[in-house]
Amino acid sequence: MYVCSCFGITEAQVKKHAEDGACTPRQIASACKAGTDCGSCVRRIQALLGRGACPRRELADQGKPALAGLSGPTGLDEAA
């Protein structure tokens, strides 16, 4: 099912980016542009992200750099 009609981003793609470390709608937007045009999908993205485990948030809570161990300038694999 599509989450972002503007850029054709599916739930599966959002979930994959979340698995790769994107913890917020802004980080999802950096990874795939979802939520950056009309914005109507941002709440759906928030719902998909939920309050589950987040590698970046866990690192930050431990006082470690949030991007440690993640690749690419956005913290996500560029090929994703």
PDB file of N, CA and C in Angstrom:
ATOM      1  N   MET A   1       0.846  -1.178   0.000  1.00  0.00           N
ATOM      2  CA  MET A   1       0.000   0.000   0.000  1.00  0.00           C
ATOM      3  C   MET A   1       0.893   1.243   0.000  1.00  0.00           C
ATOM      4  N   TYR A   2       0.487   2.224  -0.769  1.00  0.00           N
ATOM      5  CA  TYR A   2       1.249   3.465  -0.848  1.00  0.00           C
ATOM      6  C   TYR A   2       1.030   4.309   0.402  1.00  0.00           C
ATOM      7  N   VAL A   3       2.116   4.875   0.896  1.00  0.00           N
ATOM      8  CA  VAL A   3       2.077   5.811   2.005  1.00  0.00           C
ATOM      9  C   VAL A   3       2.160   7.220   1.436  1.00  0.00           C
ATOM     10  N   CYS A   4       3.070   7.421   0.506  1.00  0.00           N
ATOM     11  CA  CYS A   4       3.301   8.727  -0.109  1.00  0.00           C
ATOM     12  C   CYS A   4       2.963   8.634  -1.598  1.00  0.00           C
ATOM     13  N   SER A   5       1.850   9.223  -1.965  1.00  0.00           N
ATOM     14  CA  SER A   5       1.434   9.207  -3.369  1.00  0.00           C
ATOM     15  C   SER A   5       2.294  10.134  -4.220  1.00  0.00           C
ATOM     16  N   CYS A   6       2.802  11.187  -3.636  1.00  0.00           N
ATOM     17  CA  CYS A   6       3.604  12.148  -4.390  1.00  0.00           C
ATOM     18  C   CYS A   6       4.866  11.506  -4.966  1.00  0.00           C
ATOM     19  N   PHE A   7       5.484  10.626  -4.199  1.00  0.00           N
ATOM     20  CA  PHE A   7       6.731  10.011  -4.633  1.00  0.00           C
ATOM     21  C   PHE A   7       6.625   8.493  -4.798  1.00  0.00           C
ATOM     22  N   GLY A   8       5.419   7.937  -4.659  1.00  0.00           N
ATOM     23  CA  GLY A   8       5.214   6.506  -4.873  1.00  0.00           C
ATOM     24  C   GLY A   8       5.932   5.638  -3.852  1.00  0.00           C
ATOM     25  N   ILE A   9       5.948   6.054  -2.593  1.00  0.00           N
ATOM     26  CA  ILE A   9       6.640   5.321  -1.533  1.00  0.00           C
ATOM     27  C   ILE A   9       5.633   4.423  -0.810  1.00  0.00           C
ATOM     28  N   THR A  10       6.000   3.151  -0.672  1.00  0.00           N
ATOM     29  CA  THR A  10       5.110   2.174  -0.048  1.00  0.00           C
ATOM     30  C   THR A  10       5.407   1.995   1.438  1.00  0.00           C
ATOM     31  N   GLU A  11       4.473   1.334   2.135  1.00  0.00           N
ATOM     32  CA  GLU A  11       4.681   0.984   3.539  1.00  0.00           C
ATOM     33  C   GLU A  11       5.942   0.151   3.686  1.00  0.00           C
ATOM     34  N   ALA A  12       6.139  -0.790   2.782  1.00  0.00           N
ATOM     35  CA  ALA A  12       7.312  -1.667   2.848  1.00  0.00           C
ATOM     36  C   ALA A  12       8.602  -0.860   2.756  1.00  0.00           C
ATOM     37  N   GLN A  13       8.620   0.147   1.896  1.00  0.00           N
ATOM     38  CA  GLN A  13       9.820   0.976   1.765  1.00  0.00           C
ATOM     39  C   GLN A  13      10.077   1.780   3.036  1.00  0.00           C
ATOM     40  N   VAL A  14       9.033   2.335   3.628  1.00  0.00           N
ATOM     41  CA  VAL A  14       9.182   3.085   4.877  1.00  0.00           C
ATOM     42  C   VAL A  14       9.694   2.161   5.970  1.00  0.00           C
ATOM     43  N   LYS A  15       9.126   0.960   6.051  1.00  0.00           N
ATOM     44  CA  LYS A  15       9.558  -0.001   7.074  1.00  0.00           C
ATOM     45  C   LYS A  15      11.011  -0.409   6.865  1.00  0.00           C
ATOM     46  N   LYS A  16      11.434  -0.551   5.617  1.00  0.00           N
ATOM     47  CA  LYS A  16      12.819  -0.913   5.324  1.00  0.00           C
ATOM     48  C   LYS A  16      13.762   0.200   5.765  1.00  0.00           C
ATOM     49  N   HIS A  17      13.413   1.438   5.486  1.00  0.00           N
ATOM     50  CA  HIS A  17      14.238   2.565   5.924  1.00  0.00           C
ATOM     51  C   HIS A  17      14.286   2.620   7.452  1.00  0.00           C
ATOM     52  N   ALA A  18      13.167   2.317   8.101  1.00  0.00           N
ATOM     53  CA  ALA A  18      13.137   2.294   9.564  1.00  0.00           C
ATOM     54  C   ALA A  18      14.053   1.196  10.099  1.00  0.00           C
ATOM     55  N   GLU A  19      14.026   0.035   9.468  1.00  0.00           N
ATOM     56  CA  GLU A  19      14.918  -1.058   9.866  1.00  0.00           C
ATOM     57  C   GLU A  19      16.379  -0.665   9.689  1.00  0.00           C
ATOM     58  N   ASP A  20      16.645   0.161   8.693  1.00  0.00           N
ATOM     59  CA  ASP A  20      18.003   0.614   8.407  1.00  0.00           C
ATOM     60  C   ASP A  20      18.441   1.768   9.306  1.00  0.00           C
ATOM     61  N   GLY A  21      17.541   2.244  10.169  1.00  0.00           N
ATOM     62  CA  GLY A  21      17.938   3.254  11.145  1.00  0.00           C
ATOM     63  C   GLY A  21      17.199   4.567  11.133  1.00  0.00           C
ATOM     64  N   ALA A  22      16.292   4.784  10.179  1.00  0.00           N
ATOM     65  CA  ALA A  22      15.526   6.033  10.156  1.00  0.00           C
ATOM     66  C   ALA A  22      14.447   5.956  11.236  1.00  0.00           C
ATOM     67  N   CYS A  23      14.489   6.875  12.192  1.00  0.00           N
ATOM     68  CA  CYS A  23      13.599   6.817  13.350  1.00  0.00           C
ATOM     69  C   CYS A  23      12.508   7.882  13.365  1.00  0.00           C
ATOM     70  N   THR A  24      12.615   8.856  12.488  1.00  0.00           N
ATOM     71  CA  THR A  24      11.665   9.961  12.490  1.00  0.00           C
ATOM     72  C   THR A  24      11.175  10.216  11.068  1.00  0.00           C
ATOM     73  N   PRO A  25      10.036  10.881  10.930  1.00  0.00           N
ATOM     74  CA  PRO A  25       9.576  11.234   9.590  1.00  0.00           C
ATOM     75  C   PRO A  25      10.616  12.045   8.811  1.00  0.00           C
ATOM     76  N   ARG A  26      11.360  12.884   9.494  1.00  0.00           N
ATOM     77  CA  ARG A  26      12.392  13.679   8.822  1.00  0.00           C
ATOM     78  C   ARG A  26      13.497  12.774   8.261  1.00  0.00           C
ATOM     79  N   GLN A  27      13.881  11.754   9.007  1.00  0.00           N
ATOM     80  CA  GLN A  27      14.901  10.819   8.534  1.00  0.00           C
ATOM     81  C   GLN A  27      14.373   9.968   7.386  1.00  0.00           C
ATOM     82  N   ILE A  28      13.098   9.612   7.432  1.00  0.00           N
ATOM     83  CA  ILE A  28      12.472   8.906   6.312  1.00  0.00           C
ATOM     84  C   ILE A  28      12.491   9.815   5.086  1.00  0.00           C
ATOM     85  N   ALA A  29      12.167  11.084   5.273  1.00  0.00           N
ATOM     86  CA  ALA A  29      12.177  12.047   4.167  1.00  0.00           C
ATOM     87  C   ALA A  29      13.568  12.161   3.546  1.00  0.00           C
ATOM     88  N   SER A  30      14.584  12.160   4.371  1.00  0.00           N
ATOM     89  CA  SER A  30      15.956  12.233   3.859  1.00  0.00           C
ATOM     90  C   SER A  30      16.308  11.000   3.043  1.00  0.00           C
ATOM     91  N   ALA A  31      15.738   9.870   3.428  1.00  0.00           N
ATOM     92  CA  ALA A  31      16.047   8.617   2.754  1.00  0.00           C
ATOM     93  C   ALA A  31      15.312   8.456   1.432  1.00  0.00           C
ATOM     94  N   CYS A  32      14.049   8.943   1.354  1.00  0.00           N
ATOM     95  CA  CYS A  32      13.260   8.635   0.155  1.00  0.00           C
ATOM     96  C   CYS A  32      12.324   9.755  -0.304  1.00  0.00           C
ATOM     97  N   LYS A  33      12.362  10.920   0.319  1.00  0.00           N
ATOM     98  CA  LYS A  33      11.545  12.087  -0.013  1.00  0.00           C
ATOM     99  C   LYS A  33      10.104  12.014   0.485  1.00  0.00           C
ATOM    100  N   ALA A  34       9.673  10.869   1.019  1.00  0.00           N
ATOM    101  CA  ALA A  34       8.292  10.764   1.502  1.00  0.00           C
ATOM    102  C   ALA A  34       8.023  11.846   2.538  1.00  0.00           C
ATOM    103  N   GLY A  35       6.927  12.561   2.372  1.00  0.00           N
ATOM    104  CA  GLY A  35       6.540  13.607   3.303  1.00  0.00           C
ATOM    105  C   GLY A  35       7.079  14.982   2.982  1.00  0.00           C
ATOM    106  N   THR A  36       7.814  15.109   1.886  1.00  0.00           N
ATOM    107  CA  THR A  36       8.431  16.405   1.578  1.00  0.00           C
ATOM    108  C   THR A  36       7.659  17.243   0.565  1.00  0.00           C
ATOM    109  N   ASP A  37       6.599  16.694  -0.023  1.00  0.00           N
ATOM    110  CA  ASP A  37       5.845  17.483  -1.000  1.00  0.00           C
ATOM    111  C   ASP A  37       4.586  18.042  -0.334  1.00  0.00           C
ATOM    112  N   CYS A  38       3.488  17.336  -0.389  1.00  0.00           N
ATOM    113  CA  CYS A  38       2.244  17.872   0.175  1.00  0.00           C
ATOM    114  C   CYS A  38       2.150  17.653   1.687  1.00  0.00           C
ATOM    115  N   GLY A  39       2.870  16.658   2.220  1.00  0.00           N
ATOM    116  CA  GLY A  39       2.893  16.424   3.662  1.00  0.00           C
ATOM    117  C   GLY A  39       1.748  15.598   4.211  1.00  0.00           C
ATOM    118  N   SER A  40       0.822  15.178   3.356  1.00  0.00           N
ATOM    119  CA  SER A  40      -0.335  14.439   3.861  1.00  0.00           C
ATOM    120  C   SER A  40       0.020  13.055   4.399  1.00  0.00           C
ATOM    121  N   CYS A  41       1.201  12.546   4.081  1.00  0.00           N
ATOM    122  CA  CYS A  41       1.597  11.207   4.526  1.00  0.00           C
ATOM    123  C   CYS A  41       2.393  11.208   5.826  1.00  0.00           C
ATOM    124  N   VAL A  42       2.727  12.364   6.353  1.00  0.00           N
ATOM    125  CA  VAL A  42       3.605  12.422   7.522  1.00  0.00           C
ATOM    126  C   VAL A  42       2.996  11.695   8.724  1.00  0.00           C
ATOM    127  N   ARG A  43       1.711  11.863   8.951  1.00  0.00           N
ATOM    128  CA  ARG A  43       1.071  11.170  10.080  1.00  0.00           C
ATOM    129  C   ARG A  43       1.080   9.660   9.895  1.00  0.00           C
ATOM    130  N   ARG A  44       0.904   9.211   8.679  1.00  0.00           N
ATOM    131  CA  ARG A  44       0.958   7.769   8.405  1.00  0.00           C
ATOM    132  C   ARG A  44       2.378   7.246   8.638  1.00  0.00           C
ATOM    133  N   ILE A  45       3.364   8.010   8.234  1.00  0.00           N
ATOM    134  CA  ILE A  45       4.763   7.626   8.471  1.00  0.00           C
ATOM    135  C   ILE A  45       5.024   7.553   9.975  1.00  0.00           C
ATOM    136  N   GLN A  46       4.536   8.540  10.720  1.00  0.00           N
ATOM    137  CA  GLN A  46       4.697   8.525  12.171  1.00  0.00           C
ATOM    138  C   GLN A  46       4.072   7.267  12.769  1.00  0.00           C
ATOM    139  N   ALA A  47       2.895   6.900  12.274  1.00  0.00           N
ATOM    140  CA  ALA A  47       2.219   5.712  12.779  1.00  0.00           C
ATOM    141  C   ALA A  47       3.018   4.449  12.461  1.00  0.00           C
ATOM    142  N   LEU A  48       3.591   4.384  11.267  1.00  0.00           N
ATOM    143  CA  LEU A  48       4.395   3.223  10.898  1.00  0.00           C
ATOM    144  C   LEU A  48       5.655   3.122  11.751  1.00  0.00           C
ATOM    145  N   LEU A  49       6.252   4.258  12.068  1.00  0.00           N
ATOM    146  CA  LEU A  49       7.456   4.245  12.886  1.00  0.00           C
ATOM    147  C   LEU A  49       7.135   3.873  14.326  1.00  0.00           C
ATOM    148  N   GLY A  50       5.955   4.275  14.782  1.00  0.00           N
ATOM    149  CA  GLY A  50       5.534   3.933  16.132  1.00  0.00           C
ATOM    150  C   GLY A  50       6.543   4.340  17.187  1.00  0.00           C
ATOM    151  N   ARG A  51       6.577   3.563  18.247  1.00  0.00           N
ATOM    152  CA  ARG A  51       7.501   3.841  19.326  1.00  0.00           C
ATOM    153  C   ARG A  51       8.385   2.627  19.569  1.00  0.00           C
ATOM    154  N   GLY A  52       8.669   1.897  18.501  1.00  0.00           N
ATOM    155  CA  GLY A  52       9.510   0.710  18.606  1.00  0.00           C
ATOM    156  C   GLY A  52      10.966   1.059  18.817  1.00  0.00           C
ATOM    157  N   ALA A  53      11.778   0.033  18.862  1.00  0.00           N
ATOM    158  CA  ALA A  53      13.215   0.207  19.052  1.00  0.00           C
ATOM    159  C   ALA A  53      13.801   1.019  17.904  1.00  0.00           C
ATOM    160  N   CYS A  54      14.697   1.893  18.231  1.00  0.00           N
ATOM    161  CA  CYS A  54      15.346   2.731  17.232  1.00  0.00           C
ATOM    162  C   CYS A  54      16.840   2.741  17.510  1.00  0.00           C
ATOM    163  N   PRO A  55      17.640   2.194  16.610  1.00  0.00           N
ATOM    164  CA  PRO A  55      19.084   2.152  16.852  1.00  0.00           C
ATOM    165  C   PRO A  55      19.687   3.524  17.143  1.00  0.00           C
ATOM    166  N   ARG A  56      19.253   4.552  16.421  1.00  0.00           N
ATOM    167  CA  ARG A  56      19.809   5.887  16.644  1.00  0.00           C
ATOM    168  C   ARG A  56      19.421   6.417  18.013  1.00  0.00           C
ATOM    169  N   ARG A  57      18.150   6.236  18.377  1.00  0.00           N
ATOM    170  CA  ARG A  57      17.678   6.729  19.663  1.00  0.00           C
ATOM    171  C   ARG A  57      18.401   6.002  20.798  1.00  0.00           C
ATOM    172  N   GLU A  58      18.601   4.688  20.643  1.00  0.00           N
ATOM    173  CA  GLU A  58      19.298   3.914  21.666  1.00  0.00           C
ATOM    174  C   GLU A  58      20.733   4.400  21.824  1.00  0.00           C
ATOM    175  N   LEU A  59      21.413   4.689  20.711  1.00  0.00           N
ATOM    176  CA  LEU A  59      22.776   5.215  20.779  1.00  0.00           C
ATOM    177  C   LEU A  59      22.799   6.578  21.465  1.00  0.00           C
ATOM    178  N   ALA A  60      21.860   7.431  21.106  1.00  0.00           N
ATOM    179  CA  ALA A  60      21.803   8.766  21.699  1.00  0.00           C
ATOM    180  C   ALA A  60      21.551   8.680  23.204  1.00  0.00           C
ATOM    181  N   ASP A  61      20.679   7.770  23.608  1.00  0.00           N
ATOM    182  CA  ASP A  61      20.396   7.595  25.031  1.00  0.00           C
ATOM    183  C   ASP A  61      21.632   7.142  25.800  1.00  0.00           C
ATOM    184  N   GLN A  62      22.535   6.452  25.118  1.00  0.00           N
ATOM    185  CA  GLN A  62      23.768   5.979  25.743  1.00  0.00           C
ATOM    186  C   GLN A  62      24.872   7.025  25.659  1.00  0.00           C
ATOM    187  N   GLY A  63      24.575   8.183  25.077  1.00  0.00           N
ATOM    188  CA  GLY A  63      25.558   9.249  24.944  1.00  0.00           C
ATOM    189  C   GLY A  63      26.539   9.043  23.807  1.00  0.00           C
ATOM    190  N   LYS A  64      26.209   8.134  22.876  1.00  0.00           N
ATOM    191  CA  LYS A  64      27.074   7.858  21.730  1.00  0.00           C
ATOM    192  C   LYS A  64      26.567   8.624  20.511  1.00  0.00           C
ATOM    193  N   PRO A  65      27.436   8.867  19.523  1.00  0.00           N
ATOM    194  CA  PRO A  65      26.983   9.540  18.300  1.00  0.00           C
ATOM    195  C   PRO A  65      25.843   8.756  17.642  1.00  0.00           C
ATOM    196  N   ALA A  66      24.792   9.439  17.274  1.00  0.00           N
ATOM    197  CA  ALA A  66      23.598   8.783  16.727  1.00  0.00           C
ATOM    198  C   ALA A  66      23.837   8.155  15.367  1.00  0.00           C
ATOM    199  N   LEU A  67      24.839   8.604  14.645  1.00  0.00           N
ATOM    200  CA  LEU A  67      25.094   8.050  13.323  1.00  0.00           C
ATOM    201  C   LEU A  67      26.196   6.999  13.336  1.00  0.00           C
ATOM    202  N   ALA A  68      26.720   6.668  14.485  1.00  0.00           N
ATOM    203  CA  ALA A  68      27.795   5.677  14.568  1.00  0.00           C
ATOM    204  C   ALA A  68      27.334   4.338  14.018  1.00  0.00           C
ATOM    205  N   GLY A  69      28.151   3.775  13.150  1.00  0.00           N
ATOM    206  CA  GLY A  69      27.859   2.452  12.624  1.00  0.00           C
ATOM    207  C   GLY A  69      26.903   2.414  11.455  1.00  0.00           C
ATOM    208  N   LEU A  70      26.357   3.550  11.072  1.00  0.00           N
ATOM    209  CA  LEU A  70      25.449   3.589   9.940  1.00  0.00           C
ATOM    210  C   LEU A  70      26.188   4.214   8.765  1.00  0.00           C
ATOM    211  N   SER A  71      25.901   3.750   7.557  1.00  0.00           N
ATOM    212  CA  SER A  71      26.654   4.215   6.399  1.00  0.00           C
ATOM    213  C   SER A  71      25.945   5.342   5.664  1.00  0.00           C
ATOM    214  N   GLY A  72      26.719   6.051   4.839  1.00  0.00           N
ATOM    215  CA  GLY A  72      26.159   7.110   4.002  1.00  0.00           C
ATOM    216  C   GLY A  72      25.967   8.409   4.760  1.00  0.00           C
ATOM    217  N   PRO A  73      25.864   9.534   4.062  1.00  0.00           N
ATOM    218  CA  PRO A  73      25.723  10.843   4.693  1.00  0.00           C
ATOM    219  C   PRO A  73      24.405  11.012   5.432  1.00  0.00           C
ATOM    220  N   THR A  74      23.364  10.266   5.056  1.00  0.00           N
ATOM    221  CA  THR A  74      22.086  10.365   5.742  1.00  0.00           C
ATOM    222  C   THR A  74      21.973   9.325   6.831  1.00  0.00           C
ATOM    223  N   GLY A  75      22.993   8.469   6.969  1.00  0.00           N
ATOM    224  CA  GLY A  75      22.917   7.413   7.949  1.00  0.00           C
ATOM    225  C   GLY A  75      22.237   6.180   7.409  1.00  0.00           C
ATOM    226  N   LEU A  76      21.894   6.194   6.139  1.00  0.00           N
ATOM    227  CA  LEU A  76      21.227   5.064   5.516  1.00  0.00           C
ATOM    228  C   LEU A  76      22.036   4.630   4.303  1.00  0.00           C
ATOM    229  N   ASP A  77      21.961   3.366   3.985  1.00  0.00           N
ATOM    230  CA  ASP A  77      22.646   2.888   2.781  1.00  0.00           C
ATOM    231  C   ASP A  77      22.093   3.614   1.576  1.00  0.00           C
ATOM    232  N   GLU A  78      22.958   4.109   0.744  1.00  0.00           N
ATOM    233  CA  GLU A  78      22.532   4.873  -0.418  1.00  0.00           C
ATOM    234  C   GLU A  78      21.772   4.030  -1.427  1.00  0.00           C
ATOM    235  N   ALA A  79      22.018   2.721  -1.464  1.00  0.00           N
ATOM    236  CA  ALA A  79      21.354   1.858  -2.431  1.00  0.00           C
ATOM    237  C   ALA A  79      19.948   1.489  -2.000  1.00  0.00           C
ATOM    238  N   ALA A  80      19.562   1.815  -0.784  1.00  0.00           N
ATOM    239  CA  ALA A  80      18.263   1.397  -0.252  1.00  0.00           C
ATOM    240  C   ALA A  80      17.119   2.068  -0.916  1.00  0.00           C
TER     241      ALA A  80
END
